[in-house]
XYZ file of C-alpha atoms in Angstrom:
568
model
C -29.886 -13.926 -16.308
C -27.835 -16.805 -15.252
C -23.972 -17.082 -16.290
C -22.168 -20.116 -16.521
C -17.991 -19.816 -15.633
C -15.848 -18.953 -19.345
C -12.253 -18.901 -19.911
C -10.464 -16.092 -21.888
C -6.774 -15.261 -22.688
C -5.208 -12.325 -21.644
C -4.352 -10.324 -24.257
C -0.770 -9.233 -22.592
C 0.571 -12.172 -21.110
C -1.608 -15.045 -23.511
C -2.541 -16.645 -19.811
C -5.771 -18.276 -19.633
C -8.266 -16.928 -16.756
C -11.763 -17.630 -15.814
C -14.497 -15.147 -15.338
C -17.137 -16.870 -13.434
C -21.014 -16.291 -12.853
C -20.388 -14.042 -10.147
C -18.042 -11.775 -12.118
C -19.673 -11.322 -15.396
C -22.752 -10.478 -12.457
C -21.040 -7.773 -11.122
C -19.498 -6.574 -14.286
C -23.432 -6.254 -15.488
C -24.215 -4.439 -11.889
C -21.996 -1.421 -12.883
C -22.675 -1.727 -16.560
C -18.919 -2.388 -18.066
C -17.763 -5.089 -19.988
C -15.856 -8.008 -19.102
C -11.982 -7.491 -19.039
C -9.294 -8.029 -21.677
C -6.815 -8.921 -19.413
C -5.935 -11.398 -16.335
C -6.032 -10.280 -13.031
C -2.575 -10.119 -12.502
C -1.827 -7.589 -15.937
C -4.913 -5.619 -14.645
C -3.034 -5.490 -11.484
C 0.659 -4.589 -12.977
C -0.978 -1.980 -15.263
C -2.557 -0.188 -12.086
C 0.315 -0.035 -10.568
C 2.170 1.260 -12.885
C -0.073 4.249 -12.143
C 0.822 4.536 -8.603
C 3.912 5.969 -6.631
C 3.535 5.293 -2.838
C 7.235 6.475 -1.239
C 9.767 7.544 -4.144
C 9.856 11.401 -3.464
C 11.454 13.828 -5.819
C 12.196 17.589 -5.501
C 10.073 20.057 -7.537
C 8.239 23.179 -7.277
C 4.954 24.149 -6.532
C 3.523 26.139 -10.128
C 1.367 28.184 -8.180
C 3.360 30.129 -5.241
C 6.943 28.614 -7.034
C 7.998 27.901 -3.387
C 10.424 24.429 -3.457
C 8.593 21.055 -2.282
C 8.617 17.348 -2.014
C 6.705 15.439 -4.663
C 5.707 11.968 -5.982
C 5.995 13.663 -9.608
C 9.152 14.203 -11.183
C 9.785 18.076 -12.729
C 10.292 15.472 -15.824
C 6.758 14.041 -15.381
C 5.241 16.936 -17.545
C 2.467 17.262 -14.146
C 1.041 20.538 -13.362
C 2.391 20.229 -9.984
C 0.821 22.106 -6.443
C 1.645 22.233 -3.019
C -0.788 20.875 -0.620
C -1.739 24.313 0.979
C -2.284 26.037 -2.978
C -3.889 22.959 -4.380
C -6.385 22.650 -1.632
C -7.004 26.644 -1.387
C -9.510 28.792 -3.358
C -6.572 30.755 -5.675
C -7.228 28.263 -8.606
C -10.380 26.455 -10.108
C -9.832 22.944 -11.935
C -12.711 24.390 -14.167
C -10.330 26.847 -15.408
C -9.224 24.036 -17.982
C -12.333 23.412 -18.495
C -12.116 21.492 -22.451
C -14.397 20.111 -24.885
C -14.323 16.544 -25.696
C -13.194 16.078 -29.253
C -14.075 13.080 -30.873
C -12.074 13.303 -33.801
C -9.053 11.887 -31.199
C -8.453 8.455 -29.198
C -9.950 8.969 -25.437
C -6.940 7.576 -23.665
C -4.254 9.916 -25.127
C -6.900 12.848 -24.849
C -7.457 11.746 -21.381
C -4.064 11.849 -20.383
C -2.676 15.435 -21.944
C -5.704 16.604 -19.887
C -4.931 15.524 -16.478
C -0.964 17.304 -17.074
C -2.777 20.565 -17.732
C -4.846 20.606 -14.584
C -2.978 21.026 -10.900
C -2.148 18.236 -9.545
C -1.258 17.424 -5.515
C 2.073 17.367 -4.732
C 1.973 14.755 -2.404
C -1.920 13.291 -1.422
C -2.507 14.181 1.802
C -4.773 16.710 3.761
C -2.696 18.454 5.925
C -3.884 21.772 7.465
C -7.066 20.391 6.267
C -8.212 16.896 7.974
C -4.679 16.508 9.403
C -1.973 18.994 11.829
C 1.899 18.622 10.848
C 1.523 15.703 8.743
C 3.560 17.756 5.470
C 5.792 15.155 4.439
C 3.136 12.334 4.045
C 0.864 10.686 1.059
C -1.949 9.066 0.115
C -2.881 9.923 3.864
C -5.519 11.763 5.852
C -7.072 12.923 9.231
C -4.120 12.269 11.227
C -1.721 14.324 13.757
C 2.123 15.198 14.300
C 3.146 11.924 11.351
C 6.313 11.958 9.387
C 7.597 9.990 6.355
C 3.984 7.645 6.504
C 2.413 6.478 3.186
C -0.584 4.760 3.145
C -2.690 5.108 6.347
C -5.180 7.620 8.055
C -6.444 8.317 11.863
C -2.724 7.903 13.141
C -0.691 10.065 15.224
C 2.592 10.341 15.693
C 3.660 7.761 12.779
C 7.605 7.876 11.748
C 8.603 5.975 8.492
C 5.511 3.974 8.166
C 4.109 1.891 5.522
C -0.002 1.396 5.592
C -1.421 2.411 9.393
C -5.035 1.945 10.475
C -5.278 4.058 13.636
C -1.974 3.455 15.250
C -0.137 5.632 17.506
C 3.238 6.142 18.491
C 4.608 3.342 15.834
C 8.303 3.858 13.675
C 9.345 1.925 10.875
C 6.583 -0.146 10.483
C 4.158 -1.953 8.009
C 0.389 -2.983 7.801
C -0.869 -2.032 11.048
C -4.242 -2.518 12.069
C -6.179 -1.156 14.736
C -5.006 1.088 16.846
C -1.722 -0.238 18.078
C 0.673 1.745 20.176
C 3.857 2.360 20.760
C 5.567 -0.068 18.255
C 9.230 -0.454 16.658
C 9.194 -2.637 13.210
C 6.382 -4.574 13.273
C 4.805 -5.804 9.922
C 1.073 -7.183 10.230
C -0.155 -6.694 13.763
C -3.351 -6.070 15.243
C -3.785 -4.217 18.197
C -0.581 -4.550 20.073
C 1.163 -2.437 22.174
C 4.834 -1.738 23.342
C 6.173 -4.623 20.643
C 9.284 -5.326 18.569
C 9.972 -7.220 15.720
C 6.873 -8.551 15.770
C 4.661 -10.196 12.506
C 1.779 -11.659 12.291
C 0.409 -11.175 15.774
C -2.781 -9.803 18.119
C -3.309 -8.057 20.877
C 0.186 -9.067 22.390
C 2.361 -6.735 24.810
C 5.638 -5.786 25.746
C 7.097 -8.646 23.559
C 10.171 -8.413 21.253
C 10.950 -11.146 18.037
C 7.611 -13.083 18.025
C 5.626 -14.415 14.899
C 2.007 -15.721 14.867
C 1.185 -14.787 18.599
C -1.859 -13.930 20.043
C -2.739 -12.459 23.332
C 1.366 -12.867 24.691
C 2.903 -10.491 26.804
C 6.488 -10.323 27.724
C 7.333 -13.108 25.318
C 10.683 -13.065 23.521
C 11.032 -15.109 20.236
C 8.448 -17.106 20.246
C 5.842 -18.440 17.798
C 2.276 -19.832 17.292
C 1.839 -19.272 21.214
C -1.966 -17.792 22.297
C -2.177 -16.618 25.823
C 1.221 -16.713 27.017
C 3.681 -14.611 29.475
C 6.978 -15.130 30.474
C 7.666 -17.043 27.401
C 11.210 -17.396 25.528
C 11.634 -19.744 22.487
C 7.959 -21.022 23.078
C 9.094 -22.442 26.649
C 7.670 -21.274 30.245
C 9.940 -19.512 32.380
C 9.480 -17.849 35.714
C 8.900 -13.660 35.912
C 12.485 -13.439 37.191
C 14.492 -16.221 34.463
C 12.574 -14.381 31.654
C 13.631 -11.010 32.705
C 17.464 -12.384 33.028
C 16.931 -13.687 29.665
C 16.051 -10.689 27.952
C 18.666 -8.560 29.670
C 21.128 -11.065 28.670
C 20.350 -9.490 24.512
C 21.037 -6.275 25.676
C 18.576 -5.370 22.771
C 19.430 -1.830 23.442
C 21.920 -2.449 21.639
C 22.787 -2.251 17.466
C 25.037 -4.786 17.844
C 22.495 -6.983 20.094
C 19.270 -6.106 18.037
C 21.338 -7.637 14.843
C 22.125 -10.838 16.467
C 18.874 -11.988 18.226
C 17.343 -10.503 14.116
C 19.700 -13.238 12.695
C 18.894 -16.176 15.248
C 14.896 -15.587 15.044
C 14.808 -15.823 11.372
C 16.326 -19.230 12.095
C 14.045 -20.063 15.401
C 11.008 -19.239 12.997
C 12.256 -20.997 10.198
C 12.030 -24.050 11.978
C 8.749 -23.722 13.307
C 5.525 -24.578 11.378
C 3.313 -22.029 9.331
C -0.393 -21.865 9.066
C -1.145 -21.141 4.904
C -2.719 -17.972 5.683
C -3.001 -15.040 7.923
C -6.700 -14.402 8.428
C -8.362 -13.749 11.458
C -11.978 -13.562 11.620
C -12.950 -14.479 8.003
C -15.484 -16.774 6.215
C -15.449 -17.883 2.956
C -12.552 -15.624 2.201
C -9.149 -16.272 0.162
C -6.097 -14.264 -0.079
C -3.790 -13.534 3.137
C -3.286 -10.815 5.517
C -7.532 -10.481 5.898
C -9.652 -9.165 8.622
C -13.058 -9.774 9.485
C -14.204 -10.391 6.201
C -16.401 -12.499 4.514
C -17.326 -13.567 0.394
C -14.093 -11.799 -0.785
C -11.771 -13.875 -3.295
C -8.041 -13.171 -3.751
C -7.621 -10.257 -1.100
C -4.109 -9.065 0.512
C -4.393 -6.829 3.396
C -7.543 -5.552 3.895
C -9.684 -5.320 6.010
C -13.594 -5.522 6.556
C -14.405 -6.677 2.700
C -17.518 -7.826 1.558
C -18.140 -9.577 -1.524
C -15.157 -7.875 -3.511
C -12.444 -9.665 -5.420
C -8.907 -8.419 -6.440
C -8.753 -6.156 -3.692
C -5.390 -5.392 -1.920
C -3.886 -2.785 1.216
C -7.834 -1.300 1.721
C -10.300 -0.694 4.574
C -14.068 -1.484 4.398
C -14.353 -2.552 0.347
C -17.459 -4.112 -0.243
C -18.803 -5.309 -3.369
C -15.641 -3.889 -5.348
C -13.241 -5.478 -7.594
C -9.655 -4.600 -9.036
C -8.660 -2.219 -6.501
C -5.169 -1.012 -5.457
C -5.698 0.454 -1.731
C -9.202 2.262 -0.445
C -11.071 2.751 2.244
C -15.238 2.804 2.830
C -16.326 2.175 -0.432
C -19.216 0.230 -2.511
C -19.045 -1.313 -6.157
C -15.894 0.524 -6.639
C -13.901 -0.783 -9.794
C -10.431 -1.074 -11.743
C -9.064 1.975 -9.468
C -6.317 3.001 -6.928
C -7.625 4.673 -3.776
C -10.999 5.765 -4.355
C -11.721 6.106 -0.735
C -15.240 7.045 0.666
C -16.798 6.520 -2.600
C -19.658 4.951 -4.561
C -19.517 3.247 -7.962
C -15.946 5.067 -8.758
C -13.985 3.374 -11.823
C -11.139 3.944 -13.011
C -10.118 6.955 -10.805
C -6.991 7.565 -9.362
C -6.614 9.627 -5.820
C -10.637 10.678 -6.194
C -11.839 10.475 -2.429
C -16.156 11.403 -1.509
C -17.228 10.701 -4.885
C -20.415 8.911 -6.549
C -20.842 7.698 -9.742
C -17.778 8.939 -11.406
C -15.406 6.931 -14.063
C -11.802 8.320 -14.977
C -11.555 10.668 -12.473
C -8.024 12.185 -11.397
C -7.500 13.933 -8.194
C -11.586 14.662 -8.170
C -13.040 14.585 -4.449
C -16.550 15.389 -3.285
C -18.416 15.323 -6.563
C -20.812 13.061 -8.266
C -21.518 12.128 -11.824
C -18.274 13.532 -13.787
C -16.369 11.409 -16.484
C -13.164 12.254 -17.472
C -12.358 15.260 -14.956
C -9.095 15.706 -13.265
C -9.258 18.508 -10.096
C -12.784 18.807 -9.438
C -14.161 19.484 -5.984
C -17.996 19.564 -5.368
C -18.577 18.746 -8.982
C -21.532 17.392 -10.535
C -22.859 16.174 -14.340
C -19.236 17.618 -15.910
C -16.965 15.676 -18.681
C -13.406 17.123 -19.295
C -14.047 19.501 -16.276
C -17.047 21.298 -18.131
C -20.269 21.616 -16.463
C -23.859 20.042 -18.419
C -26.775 19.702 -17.996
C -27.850 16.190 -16.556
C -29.090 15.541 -20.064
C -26.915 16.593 -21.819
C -24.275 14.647 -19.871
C -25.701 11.466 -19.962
C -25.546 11.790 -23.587
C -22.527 13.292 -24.039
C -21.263 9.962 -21.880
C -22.809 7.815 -23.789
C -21.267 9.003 -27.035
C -17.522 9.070 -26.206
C -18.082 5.307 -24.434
C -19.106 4.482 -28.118
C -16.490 6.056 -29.453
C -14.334 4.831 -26.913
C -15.070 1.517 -28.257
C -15.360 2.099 -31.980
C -11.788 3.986 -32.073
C -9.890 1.837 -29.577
C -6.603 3.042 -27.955
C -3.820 0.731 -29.565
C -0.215 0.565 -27.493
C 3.035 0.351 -28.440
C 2.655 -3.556 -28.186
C -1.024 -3.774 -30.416
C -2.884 -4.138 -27.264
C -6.035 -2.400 -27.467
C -8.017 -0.361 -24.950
C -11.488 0.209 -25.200
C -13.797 1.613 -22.861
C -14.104 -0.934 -19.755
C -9.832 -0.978 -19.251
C -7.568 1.369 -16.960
C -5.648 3.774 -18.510
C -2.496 2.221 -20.464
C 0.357 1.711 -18.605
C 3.127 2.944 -21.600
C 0.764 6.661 -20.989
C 2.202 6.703 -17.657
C 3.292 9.891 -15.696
C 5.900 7.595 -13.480
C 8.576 5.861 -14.156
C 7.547 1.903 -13.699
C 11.020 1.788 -11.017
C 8.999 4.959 -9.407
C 6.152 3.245 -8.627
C 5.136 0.135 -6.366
C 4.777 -2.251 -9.407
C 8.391 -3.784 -9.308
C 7.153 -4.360 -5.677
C 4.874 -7.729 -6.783
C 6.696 -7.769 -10.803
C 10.219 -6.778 -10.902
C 11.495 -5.902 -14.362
C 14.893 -5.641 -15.665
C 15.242 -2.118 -17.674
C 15.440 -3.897 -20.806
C 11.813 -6.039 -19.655
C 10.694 -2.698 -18.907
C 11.241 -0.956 -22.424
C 10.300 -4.556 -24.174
C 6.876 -4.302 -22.644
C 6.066 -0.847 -22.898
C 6.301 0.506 -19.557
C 7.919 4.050 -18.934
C 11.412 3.688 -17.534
C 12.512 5.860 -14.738
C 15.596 8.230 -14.445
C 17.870 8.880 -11.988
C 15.505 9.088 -8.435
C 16.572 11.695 -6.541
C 19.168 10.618 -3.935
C 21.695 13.085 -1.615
C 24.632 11.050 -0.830
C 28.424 12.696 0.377
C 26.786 14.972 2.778
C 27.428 13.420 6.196
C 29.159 15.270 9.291
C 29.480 11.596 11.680
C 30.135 8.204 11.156
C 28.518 4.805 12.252
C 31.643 4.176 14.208
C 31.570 6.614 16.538
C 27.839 6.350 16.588
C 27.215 4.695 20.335
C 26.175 1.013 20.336
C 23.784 1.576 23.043
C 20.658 3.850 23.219
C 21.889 4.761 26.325
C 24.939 6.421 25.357
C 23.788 8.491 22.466
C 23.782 12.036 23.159
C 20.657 14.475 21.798
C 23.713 16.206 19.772
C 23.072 12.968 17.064
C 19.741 15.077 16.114
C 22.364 17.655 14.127
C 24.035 15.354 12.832
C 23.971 13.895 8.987
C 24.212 10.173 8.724
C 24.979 8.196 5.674
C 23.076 4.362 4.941
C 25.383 1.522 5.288
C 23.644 0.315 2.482
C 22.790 2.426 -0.154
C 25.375 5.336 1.079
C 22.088 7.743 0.914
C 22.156 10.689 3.358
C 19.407 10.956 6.209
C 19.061 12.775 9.463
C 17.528 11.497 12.745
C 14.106 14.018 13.736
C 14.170 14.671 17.822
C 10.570 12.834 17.941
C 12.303 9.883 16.275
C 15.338 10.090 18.762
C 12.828 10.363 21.748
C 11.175 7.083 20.690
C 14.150 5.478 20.400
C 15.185 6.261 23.423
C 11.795 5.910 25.080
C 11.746 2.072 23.648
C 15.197 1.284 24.360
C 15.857 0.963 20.734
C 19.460 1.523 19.140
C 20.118 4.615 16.300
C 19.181 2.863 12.744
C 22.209 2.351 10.263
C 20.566 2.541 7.396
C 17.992 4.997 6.160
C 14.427 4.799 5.936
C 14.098 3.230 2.028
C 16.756 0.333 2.888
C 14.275 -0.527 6.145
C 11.571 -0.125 4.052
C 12.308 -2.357 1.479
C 13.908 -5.191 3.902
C 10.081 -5.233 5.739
C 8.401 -5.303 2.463
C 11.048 -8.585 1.850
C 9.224 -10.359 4.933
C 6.069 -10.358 3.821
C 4.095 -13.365 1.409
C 3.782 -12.329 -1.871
C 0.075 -11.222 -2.880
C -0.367 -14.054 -4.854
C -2.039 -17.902 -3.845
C -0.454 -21.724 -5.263
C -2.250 -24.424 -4.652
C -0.499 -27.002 -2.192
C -1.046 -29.833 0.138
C -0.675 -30.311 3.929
C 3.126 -31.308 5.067
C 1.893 -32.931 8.127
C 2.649 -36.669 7.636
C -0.641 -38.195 7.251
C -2.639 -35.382 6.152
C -4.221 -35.038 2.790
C -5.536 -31.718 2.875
C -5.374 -28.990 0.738
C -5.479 -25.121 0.550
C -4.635 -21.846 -1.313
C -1.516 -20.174 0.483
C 0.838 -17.661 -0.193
C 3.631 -19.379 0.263
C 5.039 -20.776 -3.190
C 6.224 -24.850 -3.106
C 9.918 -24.207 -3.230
C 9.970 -21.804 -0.175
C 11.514 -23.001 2.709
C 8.877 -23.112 5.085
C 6.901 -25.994 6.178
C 3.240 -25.288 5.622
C 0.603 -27.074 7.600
C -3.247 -26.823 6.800
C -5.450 -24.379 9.425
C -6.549 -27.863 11.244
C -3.367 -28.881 11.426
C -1.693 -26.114 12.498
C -4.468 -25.488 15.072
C -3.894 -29.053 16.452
C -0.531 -28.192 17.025
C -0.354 -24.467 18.446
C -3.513 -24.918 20.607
């Protein structure tokens, strides 16, 4: 059947958006209809779903021992601790429920999955991964601490989405097996860096954006196979090392200053529109090796997908927030190592599965929330393959005959992910303010679930910032007792002796804040996930491109030849 391109209107924001041939294709691949909403309200309503770092305290309702958890004790979840949820002293088809058809799917749905156990935090430590505890949505890693987002690390401190890195603190999208690296957001493959963004295979560099192939460079940008380079010019072995030594970087008070004079070195420099590197026919930013894949942020390896953003290996998937090696995956958040998964949240190994929550290893359940090695089961109760497919059949019907209607009139029927006002999280708890900040008033106005008060220990420190040593040098391993309170957000935190022994390892000064004010100032540096249409700046050039940088930033944004013309 051929398709020709249509427009609709979203029915939450009134926005027109086009589904084209190659969409309404795929939606008839998987066999669900075409969405109700734009791409960006599909995206907000995901994750609204989804808390990466906000931890709370709670307790685990199976051995009542005291944890850390993404769920509130207000979010009404049926909380475990990794070790009980993953052992054999429970059985998710314990709550084991018919389907009853006399009530809406969604809010069915929903009281289900706050019956059945839940993970604490998603990870699979003592399972796939050794002393990784405090970690989630994270697997087959080693010795990691305070690391959302990634698998195959080891020894990770306070980082934000890792691909196989080792030895890296306080940093964001790494890719590839990096080592040894100190707040570095998008790099690939470096080792012994800095303050680096945006850059390859460099070494032993501090402060450098866009570089590829460098080593011992010191703020510098755009350069490719460089050494001894500081502010983009040549120097000898011996002036470079002076150079560097004159930053005394070891330092708090010299890491701030060279921070504050290479976000004005940088600002002045020119910027390619987008950071892809080894790509064809590919939009979005922040790609790798991909090809076919439309409106992508941060993944890497797609194939044919669309809408995908902070995954591994998607191919032929659409609408997801963050997963790794999976096929004709849709609407879901982290349905990693799976085949035709939809709507699922946290529901790893699966195949052919829709509305699974927390379900790994199984194949051909709808609406299940727990499972492990499951097969042909709705509401966590087994069928037989007949009777399933039936049974499926008739509450998709229904599902679309008896609609789920919001707060707002906006209706759900089968083919949308579960409604964001039905939310278990707060929308501050999650990572949605992240790409659409709302004011709490926004918040309650569109239906979203407004958080409480996050958990936050403040009043509890035993030493100062100013007696705190400038230098590395001069701190004393004593600092690992001691309790430290954020110069920003006045939140207590504690240094970990692996931390302190990278630091001093690195030469890198004691942090003055804690690790949600770093956090949040690296997630400030990066693009949003989002493309405008602009022309070249180069005088002369008429080009044009999709970028992530918005017309009234400050930046001055050449097109790829252009750039290349200028940094080759």
């Amino acid at each position: 059947m051929e398709y020709t391109s249509e427009n609709k209107t979203c029915q939450n924001c009134k926005a027109s958006f086009a589904i084209e041939p190659d969409d309404f294709s795929f939606y008839e691949k998987i066999g669900v209809p075409a969405p109700t909403f734009c791409p960006a309200c599909r995206k907000q309503r995901r994750l609204a779903w989804r808390n990466d770092f906000v931890l709370h305290n709670n307790i685990c309702k199976l051995c009542n021992k005291k944890i850390v958890s993404v769920f509130s004790e207000e979010s009404g979840m049926n909380t475990y601790c990794v070790k009980c949820w993953w052992s054999d002293a429970w059985t998710a088809e314990d709550y084991a429920q018919d389907y009853d058809f006399s009530r809406n799917f969604f809010e069915q749905y929903v009281e289900f999955i706050k019956k059945v156990p839940v993970l604490a935090v998603v990870n699979d430590n003592g399972i796939g991964s050794v002393n990784c505890e405090y970690t989630h949505d994270f697997s087959f890693s080693k010795d990691c601490y305070m690391t959302f987002v990634s698998w195959k690390g080891e020894h990770l401190m306070y980082v934000y989405y890792d691909l196989g890195g080792k030895y890296i603190v306080d940093s964001l999208d790494m890719l590839n097996g990096g080592e040894f690296l100190y707040e570095n957001v998008f790099t690939d493959s470096c080792y012994k860096c800095c303050y680096a963004q945006n850059s390859v295979q460099c070494s032993e560099s501090n402060f450098i954006y866009d570089c590829k192939n460098c080593i011992e460079c010191l703020m510098c940008t755009g350069l490719r196979n460089k050494r001894y380079c500081y502010k983009n010019v040549q120097y000898t072995k011996e002036e470079y090392e002076r150079i560097v030594q004159e930053y005394k970087l070891d330092t708090y008070t010299g890491v701030l200053k060279a921070k504050e004079e290479f976000a004005q070195f940088v600002l002045s420099q020119i910027r390619k529109p987008y950071n892809t590197i080894h790509c064809s026919n590919c939009t979005g930013d922040l790609l790798l090796n991909g090809k076919n894949s439309k409106y992508c942020f941060n993944v890497q390896r797609p194939e044919d997908s669309k809408w995908i953003e902070n995954s591994d290996s998607p191919t032929e998937c659409y609408d997801l927030s963050t997963g790794g090696e999976l096929s004709l995956c849709y609407e879901g958040i982290t349905p990693d190592h799976s085949h035709k998964n939809f709507f699922g949240i946290f529901s790893w190994k699966n195949q052919e599965v829709e509305f699974a929550h927390h379900c790994h290893s199984s194949k051909y359940v709808f609406a299940c929330a727990g499972i492990r090695n499951g097969e042909y089961m709705v509401f966590n109760k087994r069928y037989s393959r007949e009777e399933y497919y039936a049974l499926v059949d008739k509450i998709k019907a229904q599902m679309k005959e008896i609609p789920y209607v919001d707060s707002r009139g906006l209706v759900y029927a089968y083919g949308e992910f579960l409604p964001a006002e039905l939310s278990y999280f707060g929308y501050d708890e999650t990572i949605a303010p992240l790409h659409f900040p709302l004011t709490k008033e926004e918040q309650v106005e569109r239906g979203y679930v407004v958080s409480g008060e996050q958990d936050k220990t403040i009043g509890k420190e035993t030493v100062s910032f100013k007696d705190v040593p400038d230098s590395i040098y001069d701190a004393k391993d004593t600092l690992v007792n001691e309790i430290f309170a954020c110069n920003t957000c006045s939140r207590s935190f504690r240094l970990i002796q692996e931390e302190f022994s990278f630091y001093r390892r690195m030469n890198i000064p004691l942090p003055r804040q804690c690790f949600y004010c770093r956090l949040h100032k690296r997630l400030s540096m990066k693009n949003p996930y989002e493309l405008w249409h602009r022309s070249c700046m180069k005088e002369g050039c008429t080009n044009e491109f999709e970028t992530s940088y918005a017309p009234d930033r400050p930046e001055t944004v050449y097109c790829e030849s252009c750039y290349q013309k200028e940094v080759l």
